[in-house]
PDB file of C-alpha atoms in Angstrom:
ATOM      1  CA  UNK A   1      16.989   6.941   6.197  1.00 67.00           C
ATOM      2  CA  UNK A   2      19.208  10.001   7.040  1.00 82.00           C
ATOM      3  CA  UNK A   3      22.711   9.917   5.873  1.00 89.00           C
ATOM      4  CA  UNK A   4      25.857   8.834   7.470  1.00 91.00           C
ATOM      5  CA  UNK A   5      28.939  11.104   7.469  1.00 92.00           C
ATOM      6  CA  UNK A   6      32.465   9.810   8.677  1.00 93.00           C
ATOM      7  CA  UNK A   7      35.457  11.441  10.396  1.00 94.00           C
ATOM      8  CA  UNK A   8      37.772  12.417   7.330  1.00 94.00           C
ATOM      9  CA  UNK A   9      41.089  10.636   9.404  1.00 95.00           C
ATOM     10  CA  UNK A  10      41.745   9.261   5.663  1.00 95.00           C
ATOM     11  CA  UNK A  11      41.438  10.785   2.460  1.00 94.00           C
ATOM     12  CA  UNK A  12      38.771   8.633   1.046  1.00 93.00           C
ATOM     13  CA  UNK A  13      36.411   9.340   4.059  1.00 94.00           C
ATOM     14  CA  UNK A  14      36.522  13.224   3.553  1.00 94.00           C
ATOM     15  CA  UNK A  15      33.451  13.906   1.399  1.00 94.00           C
ATOM     16  CA  UNK A  16      32.404  10.231   1.629  1.00 94.00           C
ATOM     17  CA  UNK A  17      28.229  10.114   2.636  1.00 93.00           C
ATOM     18  CA  UNK A  18      26.206   6.756   2.456  1.00 91.00           C
ATOM     19  CA  UNK A  19      22.669   5.817   3.432  1.00 90.00           C
ATOM     20  CA  UNK A  20      22.867   4.959   7.350  1.00 86.00           C
ATOM     21  CA  UNK A  21      21.131   1.340   6.834  1.00 80.00           C
ATOM     22  CA  UNK A  22      22.952  -0.671   9.393  1.00 70.00           C
ATOM     23  CA  UNK A  23      20.345  -1.518  11.892  1.00 68.00           C
ATOM     24  CA  UNK A  24      17.532  -1.448   9.476  1.00 73.00           C
ATOM     25  CA  UNK A  25      19.286  -4.816   7.595  1.00 77.00           C
ATOM     26  CA  UNK A  26      21.975  -6.594  10.095  1.00 69.00           C
ATOM     27  CA  UNK A  27      20.109  -9.634  10.211  1.00 72.00           C
ATOM     28  CA  UNK A  28      18.299  -9.886   6.923  1.00 77.00           C
ATOM     29  CA  UNK A  29      18.956 -12.657   4.057  1.00 87.00           C
ATOM     30  CA  UNK A  30      17.267 -13.005   1.178  1.00 91.00           C
ATOM     31  CA  UNK A  31      14.582 -15.797   0.277  1.00 92.00           C
ATOM     32  CA  UNK A  32      17.002 -18.474  -1.185  1.00 93.00           C
ATOM     33  CA  UNK A  33      13.391 -19.903  -3.524  1.00 93.00           C
ATOM     34  CA  UNK A  34      13.749 -16.040  -4.917  1.00 94.00           C
ATOM     35  CA  UNK A  35      17.119 -15.368  -5.747  1.00 95.00           C
ATOM     36  CA  UNK A  36      19.302 -16.681  -8.793  1.00 94.00           C
ATOM     37  CA  UNK A  37      22.756 -15.732  -9.267  1.00 92.00           C
ATOM     38  CA  UNK A  38      23.365 -13.475 -12.506  1.00 88.00           C
ATOM     39  CA  UNK A  39      26.606 -14.055 -14.348  1.00 88.00           C
ATOM     40  CA  UNK A  40      28.783 -10.525 -14.786  1.00 89.00           C
ATOM     41  CA  UNK A  41      29.419  -9.952 -18.487  1.00 90.00           C
ATOM     42  CA  UNK A  42      32.267  -7.503 -17.606  1.00 91.00           C
ATOM     43  CA  UNK A  43      30.618  -4.516 -20.138  1.00 93.00           C
ATOM     44  CA  UNK A  44      30.821  -7.884 -23.264  1.00 95.00           C
ATOM     45  CA  UNK A  45      28.045  -8.740 -25.782  1.00 94.00           C
ATOM     46  CA  UNK A  46      27.156 -12.722 -26.824  1.00 94.00           C
ATOM     47  CA  UNK A  47      30.792 -12.314 -29.122  1.00 96.00           C
ATOM     48  CA  UNK A  48      33.082 -11.526 -26.040  1.00 95.00           C
ATOM     49  CA  UNK A  49      33.480  -7.714 -27.052  1.00 95.00           C
ATOM     50  CA  UNK A  50      33.778  -5.655 -24.704  1.00 93.00           C
ATOM     51  CA  UNK A  51      31.223  -3.158 -26.039  1.00 92.00           C
ATOM     52  CA  UNK A  52      30.520  -0.962 -22.752  1.00 92.00           C
ATOM     53  CA  UNK A  53      34.056   0.066 -21.461  1.00 92.00           C
ATOM     54  CA  UNK A  54      32.957   1.516 -18.261  1.00 93.00           C
ATOM     55  CA  UNK A  55      32.076  -1.865 -17.034  1.00 93.00           C
ATOM     56  CA  UNK A  56      34.175  -4.644 -15.268  1.00 90.00           C
ATOM     57  CA  UNK A  57      34.919  -5.854 -11.590  1.00 91.00           C
ATOM     58  CA  UNK A  58      32.506  -5.657  -9.193  1.00 91.00           C
ATOM     59  CA  UNK A  59      31.295  -7.933  -5.937  1.00 92.00           C
ATOM     60  CA  UNK A  60      29.589 -10.766  -6.627  1.00 92.00           C
ATOM     61  CA  UNK A  61      25.428 -10.748  -5.734  1.00 92.00           C
ATOM     62  CA  UNK A  62      22.570 -12.621  -5.937  1.00 94.00           C
ATOM     63  CA  UNK A  63      19.607 -11.463  -8.175  1.00 95.00           C
ATOM     64  CA  UNK A  64      16.174 -11.534  -6.535  1.00 95.00           C
ATOM     65  CA  UNK A  65      13.344 -12.135  -8.124  1.00 95.00           C
ATOM     66  CA  UNK A  66      10.247  -8.804  -7.797  1.00 95.00           C
ATOM     67  CA  UNK A  67       7.415  -9.083  -8.665  1.00 94.00           C
ATOM     68  CA  UNK A  68       6.470  -6.416 -10.762  1.00 94.00           C
ATOM     69  CA  UNK A  69       3.165  -7.627 -11.884  1.00 92.00           C
ATOM     70  CA  UNK A  70       1.736  -6.511  -9.113  1.00 91.00           C
ATOM     71  CA  UNK A  71      -1.521  -9.215 -10.301  1.00 86.00           C
ATOM     72  CA  UNK A  72      -2.374 -10.710  -7.408  1.00 84.00           C
ATOM     73  CA  UNK A  73      -0.565  -9.494  -4.208  1.00 85.00           C
ATOM     74  CA  UNK A  74      -2.812  -9.662  -0.923  1.00 91.00           C
ATOM     75  CA  UNK A  75      -1.071  -9.875   2.488  1.00 93.00           C
ATOM     76  CA  UNK A  76       1.607  -8.785   4.755  1.00 95.00           C
ATOM     77  CA  UNK A  77       5.103  -7.050   5.075  1.00 94.00           C
ATOM     78  CA  UNK A  78       7.089  -9.362   6.786  1.00 93.00           C
ATOM     79  CA  UNK A  79      10.680  -7.184   6.438  1.00 92.00           C
ATOM     80  CA  UNK A  80      12.174  -4.599   4.436  1.00 93.00           C
ATOM     81  CA  UNK A  81      15.644  -5.778   2.604  1.00 93.00           C
ATOM     82  CA  UNK A  82      18.365  -4.428   0.617  1.00 92.00           C
ATOM     83  CA  UNK A  83      18.829  -4.998  -3.016  1.00 93.00           C
ATOM     84  CA  UNK A  84      22.390  -4.788  -4.408  1.00 92.00           C
ATOM     85  CA  UNK A  85      20.885  -4.864  -7.331  1.00 93.00           C
ATOM     86  CA  UNK A  86      19.200  -1.619  -7.272  1.00 93.00           C
ATOM     87  CA  UNK A  87      19.245   1.623  -5.296  1.00 93.00           C
ATOM     88  CA  UNK A  88      15.590   1.189  -3.656  1.00 94.00           C
ATOM     89  CA  UNK A  89      14.178  -1.327  -1.047  1.00 94.00           C
ATOM     90  CA  UNK A  90      12.681  -4.322  -1.265  1.00 95.00           C
ATOM     91  CA  UNK A  91       9.609  -5.430   0.634  1.00 94.00           C
ATOM     92  CA  UNK A  92       9.394  -9.360   1.339  1.00 95.00           C
ATOM     93  CA  UNK A  93       5.284 -10.199   1.348  1.00 95.00           C
ATOM     94  CA  UNK A  94       3.469 -12.698   2.775  1.00 95.00           C
ATOM     95  CA  UNK A  95       1.143 -13.615   0.476  1.00 92.00           C
ATOM     96  CA  UNK A  96      -2.691 -14.612   2.131  1.00 90.00           C
ATOM     97  CA  UNK A  97      -3.977 -16.751  -0.698  1.00 85.00           C
ATOM     98  CA  UNK A  98      -1.314 -18.891  -1.282  1.00 88.00           C
ATOM     99  CA  UNK A  99       0.736 -18.737   1.688  1.00 90.00           C
ATOM    100  CA  UNK A 100       3.618 -18.124  -0.565  1.00 92.00           C
ATOM    101  CA  UNK A 101       6.779 -15.058  -0.485  1.00 94.00           C
ATOM    102  CA  UNK A 102       7.440 -12.622  -2.828  1.00 94.00           C
ATOM    103  CA  UNK A 103       9.597  -9.460  -3.345  1.00 96.00           C
ATOM    104  CA  UNK A 104       7.918  -5.688  -4.301  1.00 95.00           C
ATOM    105  CA  UNK A 105       9.130  -2.086  -4.377  1.00 96.00           C
ATOM    106  CA  UNK A 106       8.993  -0.949  -1.365  1.00 95.00           C
ATOM    107  CA  UNK A 107       7.577   2.603  -1.469  1.00 96.00           C
ATOM    108  CA  UNK A 108       8.314   5.506   1.037  1.00 94.00           C
ATOM    109  CA  UNK A 109       6.922   5.189   4.829  1.00 92.00           C
ATOM    110  CA  UNK A 110       6.672   1.455   4.113  1.00 92.00           C
ATOM    111  CA  UNK A 111       6.520  -0.230   7.629  1.00 91.00           C
ATOM    112  CA  UNK A 112       6.822  -4.377   9.038  1.00 92.00           C
ATOM    113  CA  UNK A 113       3.291  -5.128   9.337  1.00 93.00           C
ATOM    114  CA  UNK A 114       1.568  -3.132   6.639  1.00 94.00           C
ATOM    115  CA  UNK A 115      -1.103  -4.491   4.768  1.00 95.00           C
ATOM    116  CA  UNK A 116      -1.190  -4.135   0.652  1.00 95.00           C
ATOM    117  CA  UNK A 117      -2.813  -5.949  -1.836  1.00 94.00           C
ATOM    118  CA  UNK A 118      -3.960  -5.566  -5.700  1.00 93.00           C
ATOM    119  CA  UNK A 119      -6.370  -5.397  -8.136  1.00 90.00           C
ATOM    120  CA  UNK A 120      -9.226  -3.493  -9.135  1.00 90.00           C
ATOM    121  CA  UNK A 121     -10.739  -3.094  -5.107  1.00 89.00           C
ATOM    122  CA  UNK A 122      -7.251  -2.138  -3.854  1.00 92.00           C
ATOM    123  CA  UNK A 123      -7.959   0.983  -1.723  1.00 92.00           C
ATOM    124  CA  UNK A 124      -5.602   3.940  -2.451  1.00 94.00           C
ATOM    125  CA  UNK A 125      -3.097   3.114   0.205  1.00 93.00           C
ATOM    126  CA  UNK A 126       0.686   3.429   0.229  1.00 94.00           C
ATOM    127  CA  UNK A 127       2.144   0.453  -1.597  1.00 93.00           C
ATOM    128  CA  UNK A 128      -1.100  -1.083  -3.075  1.00 95.00           C
ATOM    129  CA  UNK A 129      -1.237  -1.841  -6.889  1.00 95.00           C
ATOM    130  CA  UNK A 130      -3.771  -1.327  -9.445  1.00 94.00           C
ATOM    131  CA  UNK A 131      -5.452  -0.020 -12.445  1.00 95.00           C
ATOM    132  CA  UNK A 132      -4.803   3.437 -13.423  1.00 95.00           C
ATOM    133  CA  UNK A 133      -8.632   3.986 -13.835  1.00 94.00           C
ATOM    134  CA  UNK A 134      -9.109   3.821 -10.633  1.00 94.00           C
ATOM    135  CA  UNK A 135      -6.372   6.355  -9.509  1.00 95.00           C
ATOM    136  CA  UNK A 136      -7.754  10.028  -8.780  1.00 95.00           C
ATOM    137  CA  UNK A 137      -6.161  12.694 -11.061  1.00 95.00           C
ATOM    138  CA  UNK A 138      -2.586  14.164  -8.983  1.00 95.00           C
ATOM    139  CA  UNK A 139      -1.929  10.831  -7.018  1.00 96.00           C
ATOM    140  CA  UNK A 140       2.159  10.289  -7.523  1.00 97.00           C
ATOM    141  CA  UNK A 141       2.414   6.750  -8.623  1.00 97.00           C
ATOM    142  CA  UNK A 142       5.295   4.218  -9.212  1.00 97.00           C
ATOM    143  CA  UNK A 143       6.163   0.833 -11.195  1.00 96.00           C
ATOM    144  CA  UNK A 144       3.905   2.152 -14.080  1.00 96.00           C
ATOM    145  CA  UNK A 145       3.282  -0.361 -16.541  1.00 95.00           C
ATOM    146  CA  UNK A 146       2.782   0.191 -20.208  1.00 91.00           C
ATOM    147  CA  UNK A 147      -0.185  -1.662 -20.778  1.00 89.00           C
ATOM    148  CA  UNK A 148      -2.388  -4.452 -19.387  1.00 89.00           C
ATOM    149  CA  UNK A 149      -0.836  -7.604 -18.320  1.00 87.00           C
ATOM    150  CA  UNK A 150       2.699  -6.295 -18.565  1.00 92.00           C
ATOM    151  CA  UNK A 151       4.885  -5.717 -15.790  1.00 93.00           C
ATOM    152  CA  UNK A 152       5.735  -2.009 -14.642  1.00 94.00           C
ATOM    153  CA  UNK A 153       8.405  -0.902 -16.037  1.00 94.00           C
ATOM    154  CA  UNK A 154       8.739   3.658 -15.800  1.00 95.00           C
ATOM    155  CA  UNK A 155       9.294   4.959 -12.498  1.00 96.00           C
ATOM    156  CA  UNK A 156      11.340   2.030 -10.569  1.00 96.00           C
ATOM    157  CA  UNK A 157      14.616   3.581  -9.314  1.00 95.00           C
ATOM    158  CA  UNK A 158      15.323   5.395  -5.959  1.00 95.00           C
ATOM    159  CA  UNK A 159      12.675   8.227  -5.137  1.00 94.00           C
ATOM    160  CA  UNK A 160      11.027   8.030  -8.516  1.00 96.00           C
ATOM    161  CA  UNK A 161       7.456   8.531  -9.429  1.00 96.00           C
ATOM    162  CA  UNK A 162       5.109   9.589 -11.756  1.00 96.00           C
ATOM    163  CA  UNK A 163       2.113  11.746 -11.967  1.00 96.00           C
ATOM    164  CA  UNK A 164      -1.574  11.575 -13.084  1.00 95.00           C
ATOM    165  CA  UNK A 165      -2.320  14.262 -14.928  1.00 94.00           C
ATOM    166  CA  UNK A 166      -5.556  14.172 -16.696  1.00 92.00           C
ATOM    167  CA  UNK A 167      -7.294  11.127 -18.013  1.00 93.00           C
ATOM    168  CA  UNK A 168     -10.125  10.291 -20.851  1.00 91.00           C
ATOM    169  CA  UNK A 169     -11.906   7.334 -21.718  1.00 91.00           C
ATOM    170  CA  UNK A 170      -9.257   4.919 -22.468  1.00 92.00           C
ATOM    171  CA  UNK A 171      -5.800   6.940 -21.145  1.00 93.00           C
ATOM    172  CA  UNK A 172      -4.129   8.432 -18.747  1.00 94.00           C
ATOM    173  CA  UNK A 173      -1.651  11.641 -19.221  1.00 94.00           C
ATOM    174  CA  UNK A 174       1.318  10.865 -17.069  1.00 95.00           C
ATOM    175  CA  UNK A 175       4.516  12.695 -16.047  1.00 95.00           C
ATOM    176  CA  UNK A 176       7.115  10.906 -15.615  1.00 94.00           C
ATOM    177  CA  UNK A 177      10.231  10.919 -13.335  1.00 93.00           C
ATOM    178  CA  UNK A 178      11.646  12.505 -16.716  1.00 90.00           C
ATOM    179  CA  UNK A 179       9.303  15.364 -17.076  1.00 90.00           C
ATOM    180  CA  UNK A 180       8.288  13.871 -20.035  1.00 90.00           C
ATOM    181  CA  UNK A 181       4.247  13.313 -20.768  1.00 92.00           C
ATOM    182  CA  UNK A 182       2.895   9.972 -21.735  1.00 92.00           C
ATOM    183  CA  UNK A 183      -0.300   8.873 -22.601  1.00 93.00           C
ATOM    184  CA  UNK A 184      -1.245   5.761 -20.210  1.00 93.00           C
ATOM    185  CA  UNK A 185      -3.405   3.019 -21.293  1.00 94.00           C
ATOM    186  CA  UNK A 186      -6.439   3.045 -17.947  1.00 94.00           C
ATOM    187  CA  UNK A 187      -6.143  -0.830 -17.330  1.00 93.00           C
ATOM    188  CA  UNK A 188      -2.326  -0.470 -17.020  1.00 94.00           C
ATOM    189  CA  UNK A 189      -1.229  -1.323 -13.380  1.00 95.00           C
ATOM    190  CA  UNK A 190       0.436   1.123 -11.403  1.00 96.00           C
ATOM    191  CA  UNK A 191       1.447   1.349  -7.647  1.00 96.00           C
ATOM    192  CA  UNK A 192       0.395   4.303  -5.091  1.00 96.00           C
ATOM    193  CA  UNK A 193       3.241   6.329  -3.501  1.00 96.00           C
ATOM    194  CA  UNK A 194       7.195   7.130  -4.218  1.00 96.00           C
ATOM    195  CA  UNK A 195       9.754   4.337  -4.185  1.00 96.00           C
ATOM    196  CA  UNK A 196      11.880   4.118  -1.403  1.00 94.00           C
ATOM    197  CA  UNK A 197      15.329   5.274  -0.213  1.00 93.00           C
ATOM    198  CA  UNK A 198      14.693   8.838  -1.822  1.00 93.00           C
ATOM    199  CA  UNK A 199      18.195  10.105  -0.024  1.00 92.00           C
ATOM    200  CA  UNK A 200      20.047   7.924  -2.673  1.00 93.00           C
ATOM    201  CA  UNK A 201      20.594  10.937  -4.940  1.00 92.00           C
ATOM    202  CA  UNK A 202      22.718  12.596  -1.968  1.00 94.00           C
ATOM    203  CA  UNK A 203      25.303   9.658  -1.841  1.00 94.00           C
ATOM    204  CA  UNK A 204      28.629  10.426  -2.308  1.00 95.00           C
ATOM    205  CA  UNK A 205      31.063   7.672  -3.049  1.00 94.00           C
ATOM    206  CA  UNK A 206      34.353   9.429  -1.592  1.00 94.00           C
ATOM    207  CA  UNK A 207      36.309   7.157  -3.730  1.00 94.00           C
ATOM    208  CA  UNK A 208      37.148   5.607  -7.170  1.00 94.00           C
ATOM    209  CA  UNK A 209      37.808   2.088  -5.479  1.00 94.00           C
ATOM    210  CA  UNK A 210      33.974   2.394  -3.881  1.00 94.00           C
ATOM    211  CA  UNK A 211      32.364   2.764  -7.629  1.00 94.00           C
ATOM    212  CA  UNK A 212      35.206  -0.437  -8.721  1.00 95.00           C
ATOM    213  CA  UNK A 213      33.388  -2.273  -5.750  1.00 94.00           C
ATOM    214  CA  UNK A 214      30.021  -1.415  -7.695  1.00 93.00           C
ATOM    215  CA  UNK A 215      31.216  -2.376 -11.371  1.00 93.00           C
ATOM    216  CA  UNK A 216      32.290   0.748 -12.530  1.00 94.00           C
ATOM    217  CA  UNK A 217      35.373   1.436 -14.005  1.00 94.00           C
ATOM    218  CA  UNK A 218      36.770   5.119 -14.831  1.00 92.00           C
ATOM    219  CA  UNK A 219      36.001   7.055 -18.211  1.00 92.00           C
ATOM    220  CA  UNK A 220      39.271   8.661 -19.550  1.00 94.00           C
ATOM    221  CA  UNK A 221      37.447  11.986 -22.222  1.00 94.00           C
ATOM    222  CA  UNK A 222      38.808  12.321 -25.495  1.00 94.00           C
ATOM    223  CA  UNK A 223      40.601  15.560 -25.394  1.00 95.00           C
ATOM    224  CA  UNK A 224      42.610  13.524 -22.459  1.00 95.00           C
ATOM    225  CA  UNK A 225      43.656  11.322 -25.253  1.00 95.00           C
ATOM    226  CA  UNK A 226      46.791  11.354 -28.210  1.00 95.00           C
ATOM    227  CA  UNK A 227      44.919  11.223 -31.812  1.00 95.00           C
ATOM    228  CA  UNK A 228      46.015   7.520 -32.529  1.00 96.00           C
ATOM    229  CA  UNK A 229      43.394   7.141 -29.729  1.00 95.00           C
ATOM    230  CA  UNK A 230      40.664   9.486 -30.215  1.00 95.00           C
ATOM    231  CA  UNK A 231      39.786  11.425 -32.852  1.00 95.00           C
ATOM    232  CA  UNK A 232      39.083  14.213 -29.758  1.00 96.00           C
ATOM    233  CA  UNK A 233      42.847  13.985 -28.865  1.00 95.00           C
ATOM    234  CA  UNK A 234      46.147  15.882 -29.462  1.00 94.00           C
ATOM    235  CA  UNK A 235      46.692  19.785 -29.374  1.00 92.00           C
ATOM    236  CA  UNK A 236      49.016  22.302 -28.426  1.00 92.00           C
ATOM    237  CA  UNK A 237      47.840  22.584 -24.724  1.00 91.00           C
ATOM    238  CA  UNK A 238      44.486  21.698 -23.191  1.00 91.00           C
ATOM    239  CA  UNK A 239      41.423  21.736 -26.347  1.00 91.00           C
ATOM    240  CA  UNK A 240      37.673  21.439 -26.531  1.00 91.00           C
ATOM    241  CA  UNK A 241      38.142  18.609 -29.468  1.00 90.00           C
ATOM    242  CA  UNK A 242      38.307  20.955 -32.293  1.00 90.00           C
ATOM    243  CA  UNK A 243      35.467  19.270 -33.989  1.00 91.00           C
ATOM    244  CA  UNK A 244      31.426  17.778 -32.795  1.00 92.00           C
ATOM    245  CA  UNK A 245      31.366  15.096 -30.012  1.00 93.00           C
ATOM    246  CA  UNK A 246      32.220  11.959 -31.608  1.00 93.00           C
ATOM    247  CA  UNK A 247      32.751   8.497 -30.466  1.00 92.00           C
ATOM    248  CA  UNK A 248      36.294   6.985 -30.327  1.00 93.00           C
ATOM    249  CA  UNK A 249      35.321   5.430 -34.267  1.00 93.00           C
ATOM    250  CA  UNK A 250      34.492   8.868 -35.359  1.00 92.00           C
ATOM    251  CA  UNK A 251      30.358   8.401 -34.680  1.00 90.00           C
ATOM    252  CA  UNK A 252      28.462  11.713 -33.853  1.00 90.00           C
ATOM    253  CA  UNK A 253      27.795  11.257 -29.865  1.00 89.00           C
ATOM    254  CA  UNK A 254      25.179  13.934 -29.640  1.00 87.00           C
ATOM    255  CA  UNK A 255      21.728  15.445 -31.698  1.00 82.00           C
ATOM    256  CA  UNK A 256      21.458  11.874 -32.733  1.00 77.00           C
ATOM    257  CA  UNK A 257      18.194   9.883 -31.875  1.00 73.00           C
ATOM    258  CA  UNK A 258      18.976   6.501 -30.291  1.00 69.00           C
ATOM    259  CA  UNK A 259      15.460   5.336 -30.278  1.00 68.00           C
ATOM    260  CA  UNK A 260      14.859   2.250 -32.408  1.00 68.00           C
ATOM    261  CA  UNK A 261      10.789   2.419 -31.925  1.00 62.00           C
ATOM    262  CA  UNK A 262       8.940   4.671 -34.073  1.00 60.00           C
ATOM    263  CA  UNK A 263       5.495   3.434 -33.028  1.00 58.00           C
ATOM    264  CA  UNK A 264       5.864   4.539 -29.257  1.00 59.00           C
ATOM    265  CA  UNK A 265       6.307   8.445 -30.284  1.00 66.00           C
ATOM    266  CA  UNK A 266       2.607   9.354 -30.706  1.00 70.00           C
ATOM    267  CA  UNK A 267       1.878   7.973 -26.723  1.00 80.00           C
ATOM    268  CA  UNK A 268       4.324  11.150 -26.231  1.00 83.00           C
ATOM    269  CA  UNK A 269       2.852  14.518 -25.420  1.00 82.00           C
ATOM    270  CA  UNK A 270       4.895  16.524 -23.920  1.00 74.00           C
ATOM    271  CA  UNK A 271       9.063  15.878 -24.107  1.00 71.00           C
ATOM    272  CA  UNK A 272      11.338  16.106 -21.668  1.00 60.00           C
ATOM    273  CA  UNK A 273      11.951  19.540 -20.360  1.00 55.00           C
ATOM    274  CA  UNK A 274      12.717  19.585 -16.607  1.00 49.00           C
ATOM    275  CA  UNK A 275      12.542  16.956 -13.257  1.00 49.00           C
ATOM    276  CA  UNK A 276      10.008  17.062 -11.375  1.00 45.00           C
ATOM    277  CA  UNK A 277      10.746  17.176  -7.371  1.00 45.00           C
ATOM    278  CA  UNK A 278       9.391  15.607  -4.850  1.00 46.00           C
ATOM    279  CA  UNK A 279       7.321  17.501  -2.386  1.00 44.00           C
TER     280      UNK A 279
END
């Protein structure tokens, strides 16, 4: 889908670029049985205290229940739908086995009427889901699960994908969208293709108000504050902070490990270097 630009009759329209989806989603309504209301926390934790200061406001939206497991998918694509909770699009599937409906992450070039399936005997077709052991080396994959029976957790955002580089008897080496190489068990479930809406990274919101519609508040730099408000604040003229980067409460923000899970590091072969691009 192409990007839509606007005639700059106002300052906010001068740089605005959005993905043109007017024709595709004009008459789409989500399935009531697969949606529920999700309360907006506004950046507050379970004690009511603000822990994420860059969240707040935003439009109300319904959460779509998405089949990330892809264990029993076998049906036809009824519609391609917009999801307000994620940049990628959804595919509404009518399952032949039990005459039910489900939502899946739609890959690039997904069309209404396509046949999709999952399982060990699924074909190597765009949108199909199958174990990593059945995927040839070099294929582009998305919605990658960590272990057998788990839902997909890697490569789910718009335009992202992983690539299978090599396999042994038990694991496959997958390059993730971050450039990281990770060992994934061969019985883990993956989907074939690239997540839809690859032009999302080219979107320019054009004005601060459009960010506020998306539940994003502005972030003030510490060096722009007074010393009473932030350790980087104060100084004559423009300064760079005068000390290593810290939070408003004095804790270091750069160079410190943030992961709580040490066991998973044994599955990481090559750390992040550079992002891989769509060919």
